[in-house]
Amino acid sequence: MNLDEVLAEIDAFLGCETPQAWVDEALKQQEILLIDHANCEKKAATTAMNLLYKHIDREDLLKKMSQLAREELLHFEQVVNIMKDRGITYRHVSSSRYAAGMRDAVRKGGVPELIDILIVGAFIEARSCERFAKIAPYLDKQLEKFYRSLLRSEGRHYKDYLTLAQQYSDEPIEARVAFFQQLERELIESPDADFRFHSGVPTAA
Ligand SMILES: [Fe+2]
Ligand SMILES: [Fe+2]
């Protein structure tokens, strides 16, 4: 698959496009964008590490999540370097409602919990990829190049999560995917007072 095909698949997987109002706000709040982006990379690595601890009997998961955690930490280092170049101090920025909103809907216990966590992972990766692609053309050369460089790996992460969810589920996952697609869409398209990498439509700034 070439990159355009990956992006087309991701657009079809997601229930909506990132609203232009988010892009406009992101351009005004690039410092928060980068700090929250750094946080997201750390959290992505943590999610993968948690799965590594919990599912030691699932060989493909161990392989994919170990690789993913390493890549996310590499991205983290890259974002921190860019922040340093720009004189941005890494300070505490609270999490957005996005990932928590998705995680709250995860079924508790056993295989259903694993399947939901993997599907949520697929959506978070897919949305990240879609946002990097969407905002890249508006950014300065360094940041544009960096965000474009992330598309390939985030596209692969989305695919890895979705493939593992299909592989480990005893039943078709389409209904759960549709459920999370709808939830994710609400989080992206509804008003959101806190601008973050995965926030909704910014309320009047
Ligand atoms: Fe990443
Ligand atoms: Fe990722």
Short mmCIF file of C-alpha atoms and ligand atoms in Angstrom, two decimals:
data_model
loop_
_atom_site.label_atom_id
_atom_site.label_comp_id
_atom_site.label_asym_id
_atom_site.label_seq_id
_atom_site.Cartn_x
_atom_site.Cartn_y
_atom_site.Cartn_z
CA MET A 1 0.00 0.00 0.00
CA ASN A 2 1.33 3.44 -0.81
CA LEU A 3 0.80 6.33 1.57
CA ASP A 4 -2.20 7.77 -0.30
CA GLU A 5 -3.93 4.39 -0.06
CA VAL A 6 -3.20 4.18 3.67
CA LEU A 7 -4.65 7.68 4.20
CA ALA A 8 -7.74 6.85 2.14
CA GLU A 9 -8.30 3.72 4.22
CA ILE A 10 -7.94 5.72 7.42
CA ASP A 11 -10.41 8.37 6.21
CA ALA A 12 -12.92 5.59 5.48
CA PHE A 13 -12.31 4.02 8.91
CA LEU A 14 -12.91 7.30 10.76
CA GLY A 15 -16.48 8.59 11.03
CA CYS A 16 -15.58 12.18 10.18
CA GLU A 17 -12.86 14.51 9.03
CA THR A 18 -11.06 16.85 11.44
CA PRO A 19 -13.03 20.14 11.45
CA GLN A 20 -11.21 23.10 9.91
CA ALA A 21 -11.84 25.06 13.14
CA TRP A 22 -9.50 22.64 14.93
CA VAL A 23 -6.77 23.23 12.33
CA ASP A 24 -7.16 27.01 12.68
CA GLU A 25 -6.89 26.77 16.46
CA ALA A 26 -3.89 24.42 16.26
CA LEU A 27 -2.00 26.98 14.17
CA LYS A 28 -2.61 29.58 16.88
CA GLN A 29 -1.64 27.20 19.69
CA GLN A 30 1.41 25.43 18.34
CA GLU A 31 3.11 25.37 21.71
CA ILE A 32 0.24 23.45 23.32
CA LEU A 33 0.01 21.29 20.20
CA LEU A 34 3.63 20.18 20.55
CA ILE A 35 3.54 19.67 24.32
CA ASP A 36 0.34 17.64 24.08
CA HIS A 37 1.77 15.75 21.11
CA ALA A 38 4.77 14.79 23.24
CA ASN A 39 2.38 13.61 25.96
CA CYS A 40 0.40 11.57 23.42
CA GLU A 41 3.53 9.75 22.25
CA LYS A 42 4.39 8.86 25.85
CA LYS A 43 0.86 7.64 26.48
CA ALA A 44 0.87 5.59 23.29
CA ALA A 45 4.03 3.86 24.51
CA THR A 46 2.43 3.29 27.94
CA THR A 47 -0.69 1.73 26.42
CA ALA A 48 1.46 -0.68 24.44
CA MET A 49 3.59 -1.49 27.51
CA ASN A 50 0.48 -2.20 29.59
CA LEU A 51 -0.66 -4.70 26.96
CA LEU A 52 2.80 -6.32 27.05
CA TYR A 53 2.46 -6.88 30.79
CA LYS A 54 -1.09 -8.17 30.65
CA HIS A 55 -1.07 -10.51 27.65
CA ILE A 56 2.15 -12.50 27.84
CA ASP A 57 0.45 -15.49 26.18
CA ARG A 58 -0.29 -13.66 22.92
CA GLU A 59 2.77 -13.88 20.73
CA ASP A 60 1.72 -11.55 17.90
CA LEU A 61 0.58 -8.91 20.38
CA LEU A 62 3.93 -9.05 22.19
CA LYS A 63 5.81 -8.57 18.94
CA LYS A 64 3.66 -5.74 17.59
CA MET A 65 3.25 -3.85 20.86
CA SER A 66 6.94 -4.06 21.71
CA GLN A 67 7.79 -2.59 18.31
CA LEU A 68 5.07 0.03 18.70
CA ALA A 69 6.24 1.13 22.16
CA ARG A 70 9.78 1.63 20.84
CA GLU A 71 8.53 3.69 17.90
CA GLU A 72 6.33 5.88 20.10
CA LEU A 73 9.25 6.64 22.42
CA LEU A 74 11.35 7.55 19.41
CA HIS A 75 8.59 9.94 18.30
CA PHE A 76 8.53 11.31 21.84
CA GLU A 77 12.26 12.08 21.66
CA GLN A 78 11.78 13.74 18.28
CA VAL A 79 8.98 16.01 19.57
CA VAL A 80 11.02 16.95 22.64
CA ASN A 81 13.96 17.87 20.38
CA ILE A 82 11.74 20.06 18.23
CA MET A 83 10.38 21.76 21.36
CA LYS A 84 13.95 22.39 22.51
CA ASP A 85 14.88 23.88 19.10
CA ARG A 86 11.98 26.28 19.46
CA GLY A 87 12.64 27.25 23.04
CA ILE A 88 9.39 25.66 24.25
CA THR A 89 9.53 24.67 27.91
CA TYR A 90 8.03 21.26 28.59
CA ARG A 91 5.42 22.05 31.21
CA HIS A 92 2.44 20.17 32.55
CA VAL A 93 -0.55 20.18 30.21
CA SER A 94 -3.64 18.25 31.28
CA SER A 95 -4.99 15.44 29.11
CA SER A 96 -7.83 16.03 26.71
CA ARG A 97 -11.20 14.38 27.21
CA TYR A 98 -10.63 12.30 24.06
CA ALA A 99 -8.75 9.16 25.12
CA ALA A 100 -10.54 9.04 28.48
CA GLY A 101 -13.89 9.37 26.69
CA MET A 102 -13.01 6.37 24.57
CA ARG A 103 -11.52 4.33 27.40
CA ASP A 104 -14.62 4.85 29.57
CA ALA A 105 -16.64 2.85 27.02
CA VAL A 106 -14.30 -0.16 27.11
CA ARG A 107 -16.02 -3.32 28.40
CA LYS A 108 -14.48 -4.63 31.60
CA GLY A 109 -12.77 -7.99 31.89
CA GLY A 110 -11.49 -10.81 29.73
CA VAL A 111 -11.32 -10.89 25.96
CA PRO A 112 -13.98 -8.17 25.39
CA GLU A 113 -11.80 -5.71 27.31
CA LEU A 114 -8.77 -6.60 25.21
CA ILE A 115 -10.73 -6.29 21.96
CA ASP A 116 -12.11 -2.87 22.95
CA ILE A 117 -8.69 -1.58 24.01
CA LEU A 118 -7.27 -2.68 20.65
CA ILE A 119 -10.13 -1.03 18.72
CA VAL A 120 -9.72 2.19 20.72
CA GLY A 121 -5.99 2.03 19.95
CA ALA A 122 -6.82 1.75 16.25
CA PHE A 123 -9.02 4.85 16.40
CA ILE A 124 -6.49 6.93 18.32
CA GLU A 125 -3.73 6.01 15.87
CA ALA A 126 -6.00 6.58 12.86
CA ARG A 127 -7.09 10.01 14.14
CA SER A 128 -3.49 11.00 14.88
CA CYS A 129 -2.51 10.02 11.36
CA GLU A 130 -5.43 11.93 9.86
CA ARG A 131 -4.57 15.05 11.89
CA PHE A 132 -0.86 14.95 10.99
CA ALA A 133 -1.82 14.74 7.31
CA LYS A 134 -4.44 17.46 7.62
CA ILE A 135 -2.31 20.03 9.42
CA ALA A 136 1.05 19.35 7.72
CA PRO A 137 0.48 21.64 4.68
CA TYR A 138 -0.15 24.64 7.00
CA LEU A 139 3.03 24.25 9.06
CA ASP A 140 6.56 25.57 8.70
CA LYS A 141 8.98 23.37 6.77
CA GLN A 142 10.56 21.62 9.77
CA LEU A 143 7.28 20.70 11.40
CA GLU A 144 5.65 19.78 8.09
CA LYS A 145 8.50 17.40 7.30
CA PHE A 146 8.32 15.87 10.78
CA TYR A 147 4.55 15.39 10.69
CA ARG A 148 4.71 13.84 7.24
CA SER A 149 7.42 11.48 8.46
CA LEU A 150 5.02 10.22 11.15
CA LEU A 151 2.24 9.26 8.74
CA ARG A 152 3.72 5.95 7.70
CA SER A 153 4.29 4.63 11.23
CA GLU A 154 0.99 5.88 12.65
CA GLY A 155 -0.79 4.34 9.68
CA ARG A 156 0.91 1.04 10.46
CA HIS A 157 0.02 1.32 14.16
CA TYR A 158 -3.65 1.77 13.29
CA LYS A 159 -3.48 -1.35 11.13
CA ASP A 160 -1.64 -3.39 13.77
CA TYR A 161 -4.25 -2.60 16.43
CA LEU A 162 -7.14 -3.42 14.12
CA THR A 163 -5.56 -6.66 12.91
CA LEU A 164 -4.90 -7.82 16.48
CA ALA A 165 -8.51 -7.01 17.44
CA GLN A 166 -9.79 -9.14 14.56
CA GLN A 167 -7.33 -11.91 15.34
CA TYR A 168 -8.17 -12.25 19.03
CA SER A 169 -11.93 -11.80 18.85
CA ASP A 170 -14.18 -14.88 18.77
CA GLU A 171 -16.83 -12.91 16.92
CA PRO A 172 -16.86 -10.28 14.15
CA ILE A 173 -15.71 -6.92 15.49
CA GLU A 174 -17.71 -4.73 13.09
CA ALA A 175 -20.37 -3.79 15.65
CA ARG A 176 -17.77 -2.67 18.20
CA VAL A 177 -15.87 -0.76 15.51
CA ALA A 178 -19.11 1.01 14.51
CA PHE A 179 -19.84 1.80 18.16
CA PHE A 180 -16.43 3.37 18.74
CA GLN A 181 -16.56 5.14 15.38
CA GLN A 182 -19.73 6.93 16.48
CA LEU A 183 -18.31 7.78 19.91
CA GLU A 184 -15.07 9.04 18.40
CA ARG A 185 -16.98 11.18 15.95
CA GLU A 186 -18.93 12.82 18.79
CA LEU A 187 -15.68 13.64 20.61
CA ILE A 188 -14.21 15.19 17.45
CA GLU A 189 -17.28 17.09 16.28
CA SER A 190 -18.69 18.46 19.54
CA PRO A 191 -17.54 21.71 21.19
CA ASP A 192 -14.48 21.36 23.41
CA ALA A 193 -13.16 24.13 25.65
CA ASP A 194 -9.62 22.68 25.99
CA PHE A 195 -7.51 22.75 22.87
CA ARG A 196 -5.37 19.60 22.57
CA PHE A 197 -4.02 17.32 19.85
CA HIS A 198 -7.21 15.22 19.92
CA SER A 199 -9.71 17.89 21.04
CA GLY A 200 -13.10 18.59 19.50
CA VAL A 201 -14.35 21.80 17.91
CA PRO A 202 -12.74 24.73 19.76
CA THR A 203 -15.24 26.92 21.57
CA ALA A 204 -14.92 30.65 20.85
CA ALA A 205 -11.28 31.52 21.57
FE FE B 1 3.67 8.05 17.49
FE FE B 2 1.42 5.49 16.95
#
